[in-house]
XYZ file of N, CA and C in Angstrom:
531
model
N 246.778 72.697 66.401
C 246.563 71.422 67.027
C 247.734 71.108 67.919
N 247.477 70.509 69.218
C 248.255 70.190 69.813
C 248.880 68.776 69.571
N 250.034 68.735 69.649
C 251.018 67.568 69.330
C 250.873 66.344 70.497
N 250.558 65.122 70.547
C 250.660 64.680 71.290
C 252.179 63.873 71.664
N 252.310 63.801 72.401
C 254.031 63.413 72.821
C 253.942 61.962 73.700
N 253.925 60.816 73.065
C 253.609 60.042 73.966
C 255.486 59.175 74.214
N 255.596 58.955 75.481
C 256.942 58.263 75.332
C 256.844 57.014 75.224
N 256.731 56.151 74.104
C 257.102 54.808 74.169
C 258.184 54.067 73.249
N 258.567 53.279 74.022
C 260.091 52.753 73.502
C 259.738 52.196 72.210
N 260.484 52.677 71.234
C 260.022 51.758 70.021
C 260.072 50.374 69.847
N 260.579 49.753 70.501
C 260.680 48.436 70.749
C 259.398 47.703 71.382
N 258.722 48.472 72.422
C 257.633 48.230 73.009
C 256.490 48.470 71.989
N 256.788 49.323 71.014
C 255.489 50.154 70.246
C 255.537 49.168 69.039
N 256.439 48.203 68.558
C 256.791 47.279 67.178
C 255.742 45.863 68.295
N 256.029 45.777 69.757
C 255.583 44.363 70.012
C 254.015 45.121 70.309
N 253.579 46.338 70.319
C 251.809 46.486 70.332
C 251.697 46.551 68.971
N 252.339 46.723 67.952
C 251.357 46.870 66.580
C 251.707 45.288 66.257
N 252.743 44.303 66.219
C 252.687 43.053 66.420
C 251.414 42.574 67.123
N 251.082 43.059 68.151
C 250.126 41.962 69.420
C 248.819 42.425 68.398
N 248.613 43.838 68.504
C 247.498 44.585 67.780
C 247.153 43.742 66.500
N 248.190 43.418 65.590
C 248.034 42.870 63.812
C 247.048 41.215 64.694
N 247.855 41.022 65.615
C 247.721 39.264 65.189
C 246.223 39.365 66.309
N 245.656 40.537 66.862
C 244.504 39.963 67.477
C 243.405 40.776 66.659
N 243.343 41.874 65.375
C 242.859 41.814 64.724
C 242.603 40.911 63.768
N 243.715 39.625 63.656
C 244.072 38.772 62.611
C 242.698 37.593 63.186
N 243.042 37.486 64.226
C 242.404 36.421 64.995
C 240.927 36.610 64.776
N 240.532 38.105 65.201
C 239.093 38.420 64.806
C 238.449 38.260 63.823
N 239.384 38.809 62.630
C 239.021 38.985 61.298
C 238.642 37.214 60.719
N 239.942 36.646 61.040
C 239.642 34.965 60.818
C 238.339 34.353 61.275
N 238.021 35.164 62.818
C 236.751 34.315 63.230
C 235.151 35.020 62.483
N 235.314 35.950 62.234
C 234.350 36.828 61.502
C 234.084 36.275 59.797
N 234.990 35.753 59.307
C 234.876 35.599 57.762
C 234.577 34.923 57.507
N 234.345 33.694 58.527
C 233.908 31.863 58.063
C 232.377 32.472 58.501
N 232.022 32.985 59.835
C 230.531 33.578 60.189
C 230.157 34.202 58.976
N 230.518 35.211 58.788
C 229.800 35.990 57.791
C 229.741 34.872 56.615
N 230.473 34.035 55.931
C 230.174 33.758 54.971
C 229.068 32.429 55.022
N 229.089 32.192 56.182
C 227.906 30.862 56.335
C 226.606 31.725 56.695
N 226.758 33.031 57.070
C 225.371 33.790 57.480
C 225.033 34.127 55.941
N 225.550 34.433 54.768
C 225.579 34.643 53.758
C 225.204 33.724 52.874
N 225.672 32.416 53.199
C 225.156 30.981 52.588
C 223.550 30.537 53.003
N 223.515 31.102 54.374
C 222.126 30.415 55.461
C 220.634 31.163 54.555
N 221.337 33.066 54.090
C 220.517 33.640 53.666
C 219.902 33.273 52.201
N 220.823 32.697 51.645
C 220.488 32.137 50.389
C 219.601 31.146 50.413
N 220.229 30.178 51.586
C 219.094 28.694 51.229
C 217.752 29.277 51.951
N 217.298 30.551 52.415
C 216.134 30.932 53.215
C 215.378 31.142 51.769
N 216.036 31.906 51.204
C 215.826 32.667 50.023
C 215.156 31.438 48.985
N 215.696 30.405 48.633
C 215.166 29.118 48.271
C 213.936 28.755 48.377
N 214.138 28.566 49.891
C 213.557 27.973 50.340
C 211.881 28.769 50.354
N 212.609 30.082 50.414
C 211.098 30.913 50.093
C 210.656 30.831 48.942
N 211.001 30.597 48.032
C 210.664 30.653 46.666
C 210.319 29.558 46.133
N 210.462 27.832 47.127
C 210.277 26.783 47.169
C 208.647 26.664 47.897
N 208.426 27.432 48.480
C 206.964 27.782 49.886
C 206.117 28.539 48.247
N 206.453 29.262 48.338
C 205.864 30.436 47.261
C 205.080 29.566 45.776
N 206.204 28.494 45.606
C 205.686 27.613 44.539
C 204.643 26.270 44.620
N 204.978 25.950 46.238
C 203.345 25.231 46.259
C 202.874 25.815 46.692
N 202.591 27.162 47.188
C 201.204 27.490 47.601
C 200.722 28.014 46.136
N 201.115 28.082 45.239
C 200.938 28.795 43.588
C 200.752 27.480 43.212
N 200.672 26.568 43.477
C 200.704 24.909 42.590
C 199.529 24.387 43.608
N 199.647 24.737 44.376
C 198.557 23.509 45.326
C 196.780 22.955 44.867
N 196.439 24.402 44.027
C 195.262 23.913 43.937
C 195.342 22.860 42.361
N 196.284 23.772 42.006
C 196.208 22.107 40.879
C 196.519 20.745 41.248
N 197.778 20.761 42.031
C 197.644 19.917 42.762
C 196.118 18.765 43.053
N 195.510 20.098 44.362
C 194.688 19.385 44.735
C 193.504 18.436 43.349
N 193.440 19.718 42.250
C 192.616 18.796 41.045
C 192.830 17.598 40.686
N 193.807 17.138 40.516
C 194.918 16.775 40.170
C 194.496 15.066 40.644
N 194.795 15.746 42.239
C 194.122 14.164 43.197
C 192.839 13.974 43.475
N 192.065 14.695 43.021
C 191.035 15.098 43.138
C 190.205 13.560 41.748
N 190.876 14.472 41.065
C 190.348 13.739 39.129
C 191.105 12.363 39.279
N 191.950 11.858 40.021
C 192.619 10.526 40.562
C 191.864 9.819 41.011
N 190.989 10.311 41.643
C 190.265 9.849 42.942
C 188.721 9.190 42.247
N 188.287 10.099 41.564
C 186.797 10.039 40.901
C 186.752 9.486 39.491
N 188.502 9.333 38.845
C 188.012 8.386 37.276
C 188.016 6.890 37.764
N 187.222 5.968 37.834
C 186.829 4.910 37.893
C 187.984 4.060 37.177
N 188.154 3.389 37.481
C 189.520 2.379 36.547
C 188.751 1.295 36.395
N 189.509 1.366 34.736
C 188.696 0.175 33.585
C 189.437 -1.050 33.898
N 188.419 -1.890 34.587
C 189.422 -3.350 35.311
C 188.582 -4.525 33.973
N 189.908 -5.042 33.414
C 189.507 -5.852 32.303
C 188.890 -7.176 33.049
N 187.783 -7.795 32.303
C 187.322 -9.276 33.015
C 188.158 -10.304 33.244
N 188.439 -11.504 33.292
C 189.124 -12.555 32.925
C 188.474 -13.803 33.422
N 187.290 -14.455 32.307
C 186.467 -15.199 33.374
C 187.282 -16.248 32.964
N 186.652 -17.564 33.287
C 187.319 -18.930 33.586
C 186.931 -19.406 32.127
N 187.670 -19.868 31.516
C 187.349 -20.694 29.806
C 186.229 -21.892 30.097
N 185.094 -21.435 29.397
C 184.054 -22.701 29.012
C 183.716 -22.747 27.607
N 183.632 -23.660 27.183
C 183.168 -23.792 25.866
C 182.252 -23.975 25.887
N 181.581 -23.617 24.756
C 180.152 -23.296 24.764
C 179.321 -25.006 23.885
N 178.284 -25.775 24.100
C 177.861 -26.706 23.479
C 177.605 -26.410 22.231
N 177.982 -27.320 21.103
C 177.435 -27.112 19.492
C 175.884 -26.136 19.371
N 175.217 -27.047 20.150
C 174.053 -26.914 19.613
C 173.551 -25.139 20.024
N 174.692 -24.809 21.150
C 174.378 -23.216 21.430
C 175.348 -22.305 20.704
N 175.981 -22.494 19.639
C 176.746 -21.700 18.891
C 176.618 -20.577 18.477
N 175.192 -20.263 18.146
C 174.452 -19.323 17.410
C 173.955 -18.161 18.742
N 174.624 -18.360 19.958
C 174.100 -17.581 20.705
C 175.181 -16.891 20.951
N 176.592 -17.170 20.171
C 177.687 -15.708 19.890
C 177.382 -15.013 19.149
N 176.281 -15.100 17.997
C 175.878 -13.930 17.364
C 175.147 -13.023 17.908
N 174.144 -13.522 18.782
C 173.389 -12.349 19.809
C 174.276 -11.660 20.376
N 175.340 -12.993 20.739
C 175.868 -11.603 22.215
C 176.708 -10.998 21.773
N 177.513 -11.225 20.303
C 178.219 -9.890 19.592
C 177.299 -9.027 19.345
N 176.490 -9.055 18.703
C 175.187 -7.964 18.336
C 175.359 -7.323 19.627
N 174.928 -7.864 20.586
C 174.857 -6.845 21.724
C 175.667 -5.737 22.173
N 176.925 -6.810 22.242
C 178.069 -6.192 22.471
C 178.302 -4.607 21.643
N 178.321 -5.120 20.396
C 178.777 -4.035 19.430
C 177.732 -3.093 19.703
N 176.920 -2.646 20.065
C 175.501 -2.257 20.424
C 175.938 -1.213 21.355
N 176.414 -2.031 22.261
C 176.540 -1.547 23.595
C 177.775 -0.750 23.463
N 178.687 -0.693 22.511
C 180.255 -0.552 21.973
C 180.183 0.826 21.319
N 178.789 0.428 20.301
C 178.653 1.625 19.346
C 179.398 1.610 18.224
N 178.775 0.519 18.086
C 179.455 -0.302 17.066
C 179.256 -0.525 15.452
N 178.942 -0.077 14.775
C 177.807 -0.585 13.850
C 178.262 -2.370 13.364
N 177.355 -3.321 13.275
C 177.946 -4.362 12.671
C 177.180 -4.390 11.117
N 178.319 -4.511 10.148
C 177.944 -4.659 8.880
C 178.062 -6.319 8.315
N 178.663 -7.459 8.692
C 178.055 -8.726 8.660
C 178.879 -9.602 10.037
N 178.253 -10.609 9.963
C 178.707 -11.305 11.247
C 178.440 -12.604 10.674
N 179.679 -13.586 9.440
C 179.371 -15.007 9.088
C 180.053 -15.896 10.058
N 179.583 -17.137 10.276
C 180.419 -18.046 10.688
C 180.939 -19.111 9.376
N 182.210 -19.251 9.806
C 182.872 -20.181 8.585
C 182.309 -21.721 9.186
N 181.643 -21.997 8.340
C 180.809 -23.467 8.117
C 181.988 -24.678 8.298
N 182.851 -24.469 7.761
C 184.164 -25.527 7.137
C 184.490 -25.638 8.696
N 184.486 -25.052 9.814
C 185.459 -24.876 11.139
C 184.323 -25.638 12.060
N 183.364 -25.822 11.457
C 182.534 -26.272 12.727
C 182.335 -27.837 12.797
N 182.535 -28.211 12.039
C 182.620 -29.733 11.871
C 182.997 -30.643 13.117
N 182.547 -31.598 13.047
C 182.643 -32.449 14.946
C 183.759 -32.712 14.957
N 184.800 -32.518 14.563
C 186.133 -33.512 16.063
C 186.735 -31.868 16.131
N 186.760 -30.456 15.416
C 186.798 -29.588 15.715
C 186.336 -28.917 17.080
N 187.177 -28.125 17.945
C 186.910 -27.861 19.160
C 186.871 -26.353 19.025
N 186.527 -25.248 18.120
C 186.921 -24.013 18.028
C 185.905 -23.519 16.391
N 184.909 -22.650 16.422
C 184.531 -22.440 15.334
C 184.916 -20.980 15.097
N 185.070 -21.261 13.896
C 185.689 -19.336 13.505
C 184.199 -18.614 12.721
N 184.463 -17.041 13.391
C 182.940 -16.125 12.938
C 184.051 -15.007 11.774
N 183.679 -14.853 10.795
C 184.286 -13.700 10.281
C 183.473 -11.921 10.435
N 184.044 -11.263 11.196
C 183.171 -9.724 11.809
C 183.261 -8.534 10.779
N 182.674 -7.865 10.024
C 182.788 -6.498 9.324
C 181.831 -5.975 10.225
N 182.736 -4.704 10.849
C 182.212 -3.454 11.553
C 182.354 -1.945 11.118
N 181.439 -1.724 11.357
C 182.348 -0.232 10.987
C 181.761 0.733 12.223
N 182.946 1.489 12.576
C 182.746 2.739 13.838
C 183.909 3.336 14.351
N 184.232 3.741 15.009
C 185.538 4.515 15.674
C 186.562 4.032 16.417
N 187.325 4.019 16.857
C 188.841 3.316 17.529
C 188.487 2.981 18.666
N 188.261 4.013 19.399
C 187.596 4.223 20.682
C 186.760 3.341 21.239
N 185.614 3.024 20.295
C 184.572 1.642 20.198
C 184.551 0.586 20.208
N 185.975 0.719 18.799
C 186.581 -0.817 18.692
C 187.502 -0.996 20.215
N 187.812 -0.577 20.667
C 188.226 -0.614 22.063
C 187.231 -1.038 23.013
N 186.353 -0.703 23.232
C 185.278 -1.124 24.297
C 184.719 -2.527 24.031
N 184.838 -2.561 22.387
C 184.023 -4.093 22.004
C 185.208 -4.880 22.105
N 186.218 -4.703 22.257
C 187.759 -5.972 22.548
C 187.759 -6.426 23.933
N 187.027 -5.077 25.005
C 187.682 -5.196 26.207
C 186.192 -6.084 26.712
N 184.643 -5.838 25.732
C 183.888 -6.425 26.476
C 183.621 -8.092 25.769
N 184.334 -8.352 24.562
C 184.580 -9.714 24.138
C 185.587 -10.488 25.085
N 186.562 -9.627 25.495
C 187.202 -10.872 26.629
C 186.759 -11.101 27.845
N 185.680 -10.298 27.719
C 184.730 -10.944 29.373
C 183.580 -12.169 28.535
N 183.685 -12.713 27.227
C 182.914 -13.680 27.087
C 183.842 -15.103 27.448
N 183.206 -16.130 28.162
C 183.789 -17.091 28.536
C 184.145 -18.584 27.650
N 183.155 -18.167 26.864
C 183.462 -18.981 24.926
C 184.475 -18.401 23.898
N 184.874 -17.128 24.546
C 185.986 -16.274 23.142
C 187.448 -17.425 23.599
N 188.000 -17.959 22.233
C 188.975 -18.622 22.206
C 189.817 -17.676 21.827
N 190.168 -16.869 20.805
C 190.923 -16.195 20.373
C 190.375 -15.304 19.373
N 190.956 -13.915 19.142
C 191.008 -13.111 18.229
C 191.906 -13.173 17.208
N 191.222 -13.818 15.938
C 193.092 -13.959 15.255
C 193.490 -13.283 14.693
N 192.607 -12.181 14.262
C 192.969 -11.541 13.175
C 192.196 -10.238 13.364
N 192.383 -8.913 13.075
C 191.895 -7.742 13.390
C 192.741 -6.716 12.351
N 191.443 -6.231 11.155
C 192.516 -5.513 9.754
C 191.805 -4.406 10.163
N 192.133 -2.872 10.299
C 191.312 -1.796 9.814
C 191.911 -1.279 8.502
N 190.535 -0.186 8.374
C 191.027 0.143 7.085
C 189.739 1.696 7.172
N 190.707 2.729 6.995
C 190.063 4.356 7.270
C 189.084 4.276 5.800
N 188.024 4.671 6.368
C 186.508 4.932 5.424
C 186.522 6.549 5.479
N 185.465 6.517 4.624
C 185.406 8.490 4.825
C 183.894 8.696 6.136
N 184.877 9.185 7.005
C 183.618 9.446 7.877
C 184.126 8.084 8.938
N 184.274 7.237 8.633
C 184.483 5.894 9.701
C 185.584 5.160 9.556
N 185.654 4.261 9.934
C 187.106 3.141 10.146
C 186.008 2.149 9.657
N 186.805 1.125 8.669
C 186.339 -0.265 8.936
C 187.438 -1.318 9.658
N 186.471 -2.228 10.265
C 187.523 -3.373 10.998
C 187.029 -4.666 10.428
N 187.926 -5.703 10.451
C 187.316 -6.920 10.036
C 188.410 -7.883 11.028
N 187.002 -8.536 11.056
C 187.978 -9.765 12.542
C 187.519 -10.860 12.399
N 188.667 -11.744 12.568
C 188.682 -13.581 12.499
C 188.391 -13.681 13.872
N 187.032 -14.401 14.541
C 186.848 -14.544 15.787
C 186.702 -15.622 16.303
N 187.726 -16.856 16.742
C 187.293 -17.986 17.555
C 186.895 -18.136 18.316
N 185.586 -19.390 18.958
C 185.187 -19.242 19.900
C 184.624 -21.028 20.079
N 185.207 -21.314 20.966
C 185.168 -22.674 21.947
C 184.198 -23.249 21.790
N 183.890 -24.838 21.421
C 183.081 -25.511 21.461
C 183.272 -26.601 22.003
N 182.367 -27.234 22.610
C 182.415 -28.462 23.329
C 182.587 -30.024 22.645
């Protein structure tokens, strides 16, 4: 191999590997903040793909989702205006519990009115209710007694687990004129 012989003053050759260090330095500095934000950018892509990837894998439940939102009907409770009902029509809360519970799925096992509550300067006669049927039921017959416009109050509501059924028993006021 041939030797190469170059003449440069060592003094000149200390200020090129000087100039040389500090403009590799310069490069290297501007290269390492790039690379490491091109390195950061690739990650949040990476995310972000895997963020894409998960609703298009979710969407159709999703869509069920708003779908079954859209089509369950919402149970809007009544709230009519309080009338009391005249003495002489008292006996026409027993029909329309019968009905009710009927309509509830309900079974009714007695339906008394307390005699002692109805007396004239009294404004409120109390019915005592034995039912027997499911939770669920007793739910529908609460929500369709407060759409009656004579119900004063519910005062009292006991269950008690039967084999095969629930029993309920309820103190039921209801407005008189």
């Amino acid at each position: 191999m041939k030797k190469l012989n170059l003449n440069i003053n060592p003094k000149s050759f200390i200020y090129i590997v000087i100039y040389g260090a500090v403009i590799l330095g310069i490069i290297l500095l501007g290269m390492l903040p790039l690379y490491l934000k091109t390195v950061n950018r690739v990650q949040e892509n990476d995310k972000l793909k895997a963020q894409i990837k998960e609703q298009k894998e979710l969407a159709p439940v999703y869509a069920t989702v708003l779908n079954a939102g859209k089509e369950k009907t919402l149970l809007v409770l009544s709230h009519p205006e309080k009338k009391a009902l005249a003495r002489s029509e008292s006996g026409k809360f027993q029909s329309d519990f019968q009905m009710i519970a009927q309509k509830s799925g309900i079974k009714v096992v007695s339906l008394t009115p307390d005699v002692n509550t109805s007396a004239a300067p009294s404004t409120s006669f109390l019915h005592h209710a034995v039912l027997n049927g499911e939770w669920n039921d007793l739910r529908k017959l609460l929500i369709e007694l407060g759409g009656l416009p004579y119900l004063d109050k519910i005062e009292e509501v006991v269950m008690q687990q039967g084999t095969g059924f629930m029993e309920f028993r309820m103190k039921i006021w209801i407005a008189l004129k």
